[in-house]
Coordinates of C-alpha atoms in Angstrom, one line a residue:
M1 CA 0.0 0.0 0.0
A2 CA 2.9 2.3 0.7
A3 CA 3.9 2.2 -3.0
L4 CA 0.8 4.3 -3.9
H5 CA 2.5 7.6 -2.8
E6 CA 5.6 7.2 -5.0
L7 CA 6.1 10.3 -7.2
A8 CA 8.3 11.0 -10.2
P9 CA 11.8 12.1 -9.1
V10 CA 12.7 15.3 -10.8
T11 CA 16.3 16.5 -10.1
G12 CA 16.4 19.8 -12.0
P13 CA 15.2 21.7 -15.0
V14 CA 14.7 19.6 -18.1
E15 CA 14.9 21.1 -21.6
H16 CA 12.7 19.3 -24.1
H17 CA 11.5 19.2 -27.6
L18 CA 7.9 20.1 -26.8
G19 CA 8.3 23.8 -26.6
G20 CA 8.4 24.5 -22.9
R21 CA 10.6 24.2 -19.8
H22 CA 10.0 21.7 -17.0
S23 CA 11.1 23.0 -13.6
A24 CA 11.9 20.9 -10.6
P25 CA 9.0 20.7 -8.1
D26 CA 9.2 22.9 -5.0
V27 CA 10.1 20.7 -2.1
A28 CA 8.1 23.0 0.2
A29 CA 5.1 22.5 -2.0
H30 CA 5.4 18.8 -1.7
R31 CA 5.6 19.1 2.1
A32 CA 2.5 21.3 2.1
A33 CA 0.6 18.8 -0.1
P34 CA -2.5 17.1 1.4
P35 CA -1.3 14.3 3.8
S36 CA -2.5 11.5 1.5
A37 CA -0.7 8.6 -0.1
W38 CA -3.1 8.7 -3.0
V39 CA -3.4 12.3 -4.0
P40 CA -0.7 13.0 -6.7
V41 CA 1.2 16.3 -6.6
P42 CA 1.3 17.7 -10.1
V43 CA 4.8 18.4 -11.4
C44 CA 3.8 19.8 -14.8
T45 CA 2.4 23.3 -14.8
P46 CA 1.2 25.7 -17.5
S47 CA 4.8 26.9 -17.8
C48 CA 5.4 23.6 -19.6
L49 CA 3.1 24.7 -22.4
P50 CA 4.6 26.4 -25.5
A51 CA 3.8 30.0 -26.2
E52 CA 0.6 30.5 -28.1
E53 CA 1.0 31.3 -31.8
P54 CA -1.6 32.8 -34.2
G55 CA -4.3 30.2 -34.7
V56 CA -7.5 29.7 -36.6
G57 CA -9.8 32.7 -37.3
A58 CA -12.7 33.7 -35.1
L59 CA -15.2 32.1 -37.4
R60 CA -13.5 28.7 -37.3
F61 CA -13.0 29.0 -33.5
A62 CA -16.7 29.7 -33.0
S63 CA -17.7 26.9 -35.3
R64 CA -15.6 24.4 -33.4
L65 CA -16.8 25.6 -30.0
G66 CA -20.5 25.5 -31.1
G67 CA -20.1 22.1 -32.6
L68 CA -18.4 20.8 -29.4
V69 CA -21.3 22.1 -27.3
V70 CA -23.9 20.5 -29.5
V71 CA -22.1 17.1 -29.5
L72 CA -21.8 17.2 -25.6
V73 CA -25.5 18.0 -25.3
A74 CA -26.4 15.2 -27.7
A75 CA -24.2 12.8 -25.7
V76 CA -26.1 13.6 -22.5
V77 CA -29.5 13.2 -24.2
G78 CA -28.5 9.9 -25.9
V79 CA -26.9 8.4 -22.9
T80 CA -30.0 9.2 -20.9
A81 CA -32.5 7.8 -23.4
L82 CA -30.6 4.8 -24.8
R83 CA -29.6 1.5 -23.2
G84 CA -27.2 -1.4 -23.7
G85 CA -25.4 -1.6 -27.1
A86 CA -27.2 1.4 -28.5
R87 CA -25.9 3.6 -25.7
E88 CA -22.4 2.3 -26.2
R89 CA -22.5 3.1 -29.9
W90 CA -23.9 6.5 -29.3
L91 CA -21.3 7.4 -26.7
R92 CA -18.5 6.2 -29.0
A93 CA -19.9 8.2 -31.9
C94 CA -20.2 11.3 -29.7
A95 CA -16.7 11.0 -28.4
S96 CA -15.5 10.8 -32.1
G97 CA -17.7 13.7 -32.9
A98 CA -16.3 15.8 -30.1
L99 CA -12.8 15.3 -31.2
R100 CA -13.7 16.1 -34.8
A101 CA -15.6 19.2 -33.6
A102 CA -12.5 20.4 -31.6
G103 CA -10.3 20.0 -34.7
V104 CA -8.4 17.0 -33.2
R105 CA -7.5 14.1 -35.5
L106 CA -7.4 10.7 -33.7
D107 CA -4.9 8.3 -35.3
V108 CA -5.2 4.8 -33.7
T109 CA -2.5 2.2 -34.6
G110 CA -2.4 -1.4 -33.4
G111 CA -5.2 -3.4 -31.9
P112 CA -8.6 -4.4 -33.5
S113 CA -9.8 -0.8 -33.6
R114 CA -7.2 0.7 -36.0
R115 CA -9.0 3.8 -37.3
R116 CA -8.7 7.5 -37.9
V117 CA -11.1 10.3 -36.9
D118 CA -10.2 13.3 -39.1
G119 CA -10.8 16.5 -37.2
A120 CA -8.4 18.7 -39.1
G121 CA -11.2 20.6 -40.7
G122 CA -12.9 21.2 -37.4
G123 CA -16.2 20.1 -38.7
P124 CA -19.1 19.7 -36.1
G125 CA -18.7 16.0 -35.9
F126 CA -22.3 15.2 -36.8
R127 CA -21.2 12.5 -39.3
D128 CA -20.2 10.2 -36.5
M129 CA -23.5 10.7 -34.7
R130 CA -25.5 10.1 -37.9
A131 CA -23.6 6.9 -38.5
A132 CA -24.3 5.7 -34.9
R133 CA -28.0 6.4 -35.5
R134 CA -28.0 4.5 -38.7
G135 CA -26.1 1.7 -37.0
T136 CA -28.8 1.5 -34.3
R137 CA -31.5 1.1 -36.9
R138 CA -29.5 -1.5 -38.8
R139 CA -29.0 -3.3 -35.5
E140 CA -32.7 -3.5 -34.9
K141 CA -32.9 -5.2 -38.3
G142 CA -30.4 -7.8 -37.3
D143 CA -27.1 -6.5 -38.7
S144 CA -24.5 -7.5 -36.1
R145 CA -21.8 -5.2 -37.5
A146 CA -23.9 -2.0 -37.5
G147 CA -22.7 1.2 -35.9
N148 CA -19.5 -0.2 -34.4
G149 CA -16.9 1.3 -36.7
G150 CA -17.0 -1.8 -39.0
L151 CA -16.4 -4.2 -36.1
A152 CA -18.7 -6.9 -35.0
D153 CA -20.0 -6.6 -31.5
G154 CA -17.8 -9.5 -30.4
E155 CA -14.7 -7.7 -31.8
R156 CA -14.6 -4.9 -29.3
G157 CA -11.7 -3.9 -27.0
T158 CA -11.9 -7.2 -25.1
R159 CA -13.0 -9.7 -27.7
G160 CA -15.4 -11.1 -25.2
G161 CA -13.2 -11.0 -22.1
G162 CA -12.3 -8.4 -19.5
V163 CA -9.3 -6.2 -20.0
L164 CA -7.6 -3.4 -18.1
V165 CA -6.6 -0.6 -20.4
V166 CA -3.8 1.6 -18.9
A167 CA -2.5 4.8 -20.6
N168 CA -0.3 7.8 -20.0
H169 CA -2.3 10.9 -19.3
L170 CA -1.8 14.2 -21.2
S171 CA -5.2 15.8 -21.5
W172 CA -9.0 15.6 -21.6
I173 CA -8.3 14.5 -25.2
D174 CA -7.1 11.1 -23.9
V175 CA -10.5 10.5 -22.3
L176 CA -12.4 11.2 -25.6
A177 CA -10.0 9.0 -27.5
L178 CA -10.5 6.0 -25.3
Y179 CA -14.3 6.4 -25.4
A180 CA -14.1 6.8 -29.2
T181 CA -12.2 3.5 -29.5
W182 CA -13.9 1.0 -27.1
P183 CA -17.0 0.8 -24.9
M184 CA -15.5 1.0 -21.5
R185 CA -15.8 2.2 -17.9
L186 CA -13.2 4.7 -16.8
Q187 CA -11.8 5.3 -13.3
A188 CA -12.2 9.0 -12.4
K189 CA -11.6 11.1 -9.3
H190 CA -14.8 11.5 -7.3
E191 CA -14.8 15.3 -7.9
V192 CA -15.7 14.7 -11.5
R193 CA -19.2 13.6 -10.4
A194 CA -20.1 17.2 -9.5
W195 CA -18.9 18.7 -12.8
P196 CA -21.7 20.1 -15.0
V197 CA -22.5 17.8 -18.0
I198 CA -19.3 15.8 -17.7
G199 CA -20.2 14.5 -14.2
S200 CA -23.6 13.4 -15.5
L201 CA -22.1 11.6 -18.5
A202 CA -19.5 9.9 -16.3
S203 CA -22.1 8.7 -13.8
R204 CA -24.5 7.4 -16.5
T205 CA -21.7 5.5 -18.3
G206 CA -20.6 3.6 -15.2
A207 CA -17.5 5.5 -14.2
L208 CA -15.7 4.0 -11.2
F209 CA -15.1 7.0 -8.9
V210 CA -12.0 7.1 -6.8
D211 CA -11.7 9.1 -3.6
R212 CA -8.0 10.2 -3.7
A213 CA -8.2 12.1 -0.4
G214 CA -7.6 8.9 1.6
L215 CA -6.7 5.3 1.4
R216 CA -9.7 3.8 3.3
D217 CA -11.7 3.7 0.1
L218 CA -9.0 2.1 -2.0
P219 CA -9.8 -1.6 -1.3
R220 CA -13.4 -0.9 -2.4
T221 CA -12.2 0.7 -5.6
V222 CA -9.8 -2.1 -6.4
A223 CA -12.6 -4.7 -5.7
G224 CA -15.1 -2.8 -7.8
T225 CA -12.7 -2.6 -10.7
A226 CA -11.9 -6.3 -10.4
D227 CA -15.7 -7.1 -10.4
A228 CA -16.2 -5.1 -13.6
L229 CA -13.3 -6.9 -15.2
R230 CA -14.5 -10.4 -14.2
A231 CA -17.9 -9.5 -15.7
G232 CA -16.1 -9.1 -19.1
G233 CA -15.9 -5.3 -19.1
T234 CA -13.2 -3.0 -20.3
V235 CA -12.0 -0.7 -17.6
G236 CA -9.7 2.3 -18.5
V237 CA -7.3 3.7 -16.0
F238 CA -4.7 6.5 -16.1
P239 CA -2.2 5.1 -13.5
E240 CA -0.1 8.2 -13.3
G241 CA -2.9 9.8 -11.3
T242 CA -2.6 13.2 -12.9
T243 CA -1.8 14.7 -16.3
W244 CA 1.7 15.4 -17.6
C245 CA 3.0 17.5 -20.4
G246 CA 4.6 14.7 -22.4
A247 CA 8.2 15.7 -21.8
A248 CA 8.1 14.2 -18.3
A249 CA 6.0 11.3 -17.1
G250 CA 4.8 9.9 -13.8
T251 CA 5.1 6.6 -11.9
F252 CA 2.4 4.1 -12.8
R253 CA 0.7 3.5 -9.5
R254 CA 0.1 -0.1 -8.7
A255 CA -3.3 -0.3 -7.2
A256 CA -5.2 -0.6 -10.5
F257 CA -2.9 -3.5 -11.6
Q258 CA -3.9 -5.5 -8.5
A259 CA -7.5 -5.5 -9.9
A260 CA -6.2 -7.1 -13.1
I261 CA -4.3 -9.7 -11.1
D262 CA -7.4 -10.5 -8.9
A263 CA -9.6 -10.8 -11.9
R264 CA -7.0 -12.7 -14.0
V265 CA -7.4 -10.5 -17.0
P266 CA -4.7 -9.0 -19.3
V267 CA -3.5 -5.5 -19.1
R268 CA -3.5 -3.5 -22.4
P269 CA -1.0 -0.6 -22.5
V270 CA -2.0 2.4 -24.6
A271 CA 0.5 5.2 -25.5
F272 CA -0.8 8.7 -26.2
T273 CA 1.2 11.4 -28.1
L274 CA 0.2 14.8 -29.4
R275 CA 1.5 16.3 -32.7
L276 CA 0.9 19.4 -34.6
A277 CA -0.2 19.5 -38.2
G278 CA 3.4 19.4 -39.4
G279 CA 4.1 16.2 -37.4
E280 CA 6.2 17.7 -34.6
A281 CA 5.5 16.7 -31.0
T282 CA 3.8 19.3 -28.9
A283 CA 2.6 20.0 -25.4
A284 CA 0.1 22.5 -26.8
G285 CA -2.9 20.2 -26.2
A286 CA -1.8 19.1 -22.6
F287 CA -4.1 20.0 -19.7
V288 CA -1.7 20.4 -16.7
G289 CA -1.3 21.8 -13.3
D290 CA -3.7 24.6 -12.3
Q291 CA -4.7 25.3 -15.9
T292 CA -8.5 25.7 -16.2
L293 CA -10.5 23.5 -18.5
W294 CA -11.6 26.5 -20.5
D295 CA -8.0 27.6 -21.1
S296 CA -7.1 24.1 -22.3
L297 CA -10.2 24.0 -24.6
R298 CA -9.4 27.4 -25.9
R299 CA -5.8 26.5 -26.8
V300 CA -6.9 23.3 -28.6
L301 CA -9.7 25.0 -30.5
R302 CA -7.3 27.7 -31.8
L303 CA -4.7 25.2 -33.2
P304 CA -4.7 24.8 -37.0
G305 CA -4.5 21.1 -36.5
L306 CA -3.7 18.6 -33.7
T307 CA -3.3 14.9 -34.0
C308 CA -3.7 12.6 -31.0
G309 CA -1.7 9.5 -31.7
M310 CA -3.0 6.4 -29.9
T311 CA -0.8 3.3 -30.0
V312 CA -2.5 0.1 -28.7
L313 CA 0.2 -2.3 -27.5
A314 CA 0.3 -6.0 -26.9
D315 CA -1.7 -7.3 -23.9
I316 CA 0.4 -8.2 -20.9
D317 CA -0.5 -11.5 -19.1
P318 CA -0.7 -10.9 -15.3
A319 CA 0.3 -14.5 -14.6
D320 CA 3.5 -14.8 -12.6
R321 CA 3.8 -11.1 -12.0
D322 CA 3.0 -9.0 -8.9
R323 CA 1.5 -5.6 -9.3
R324 CA 5.0 -4.0 -9.2
G325 CA 6.1 -6.0 -12.2
L326 CA 2.9 -5.5 -14.1
A327 CA 3.0 -1.8 -13.6
A328 CA 6.6 -1.6 -14.6
A329 CA 6.0 -3.7 -17.7
A330 CA 3.1 -1.5 -18.8
A331 CA 5.0 1.7 -18.1
T332 CA 8.1 0.5 -20.0
A333 CA 5.9 -0.4 -23.0
V334 CA 4.2 3.1 -23.1
G335 CA 7.5 4.9 -22.5
A336 CA 9.1 3.1 -25.5
V337 CA 6.5 4.6 -27.8
T338 CA 6.3 8.1 -26.3
G339 CA 10.1 8.4 -25.8
T340 CA 9.6 9.6 -22.2
P341 CA 10.6 7.0 -19.6
H342 CA 8.4 6.5 -16.5
P343 CA 10.1 6.3 -13.1
G344 CA 10.4 2.7 -12.0
A345 CA 10.0 1.3 -15.5
V346 CA 13.3 1.6 -17.3
G347 CA 15.5 -1.5 -17.0
H348 CA 12.8 -3.7 -15.5
R349 CA 13.7 -7.2 -16.4
S350 CA 10.3 -8.6 -17.1
A351 CA 9.0 -5.6 -19.1
G352 CA 10.2 -6.8 -22.5
R353 CA 9.9 -4.9 -25.7
P354 CA 6.5 -3.4 -26.7
V355 CA 5.0 -5.0 -29.8
P356 CA 1.9 -3.3 -31.4
V357 CA -1.0 -5.7 -31.8
A358 CA -1.6 -6.8 -35.4
A359 CA -4.6 -5.1 -36.9

């Protein structure tokens, strides 16, 4: 249990290729942090973000913002009205639509869900939602492949069995990318439940809320996650516990991996990267430190083009591993793709080399 409070060691300023400067955390700030082994202390701050450059025009910005609002409202309405597979397809389509509306291109490689959501034009994203609606109608007529991105219902993230999806955490974009790729339940801090719109969506989609202010609730969270996995569900977790700018990364906390061991299900690492339209890595889309959600949204909506790269890596069998080894293996796999090592992962003997899953 003591391992839950491990934080990334940062020994000094780190210059990096993402257009910012990463400063060492203030020791006094760490000492003044809440006395909890679970609450992560953010190291990345808005100072990690690159300086803003001229972006899209006011009309394009307004179009993106309006489209994003419409998609989020539609998501709430659909999730409230629909049930079962129809709700899953609608949520997946709305997540894709939200990325498209925000001007974010999702590029998924590896795994059964290789796909691309093209948001470069910043369209309102209604095509994804119309496709989901058509898919629901076809489903009612007996088409087993309808509305699921060309995948049969049995060929989802888990292929019929539970799986724990673990990913590095850069931004709110990561959450939409996961929802756009697989039907899943996400772990979320309990404060999210009170957020307007987002809290309602999270609750209605079965989010597993975590109280990070203390450890007493942790066994219940691990048990609930294990139960969801045993039932054949896909559960998504960001084991770093907070967002990072991409030039630095956090320790993969071990508690979530215990759920995979208890449920005897594989762990699927996912690596997220952010790139500008020209292909260069960027921290411009990161959502870090005390940055407000509106400031992050505004920055993303102004970008001429942003690509969220999502690499789905080979499943890791939890057999013969403890949670320390499982966390290290997943962190090493993710770090090999992003180019940013996670503390406690590099050099772990059992981690092996990450191999993208064949499409």
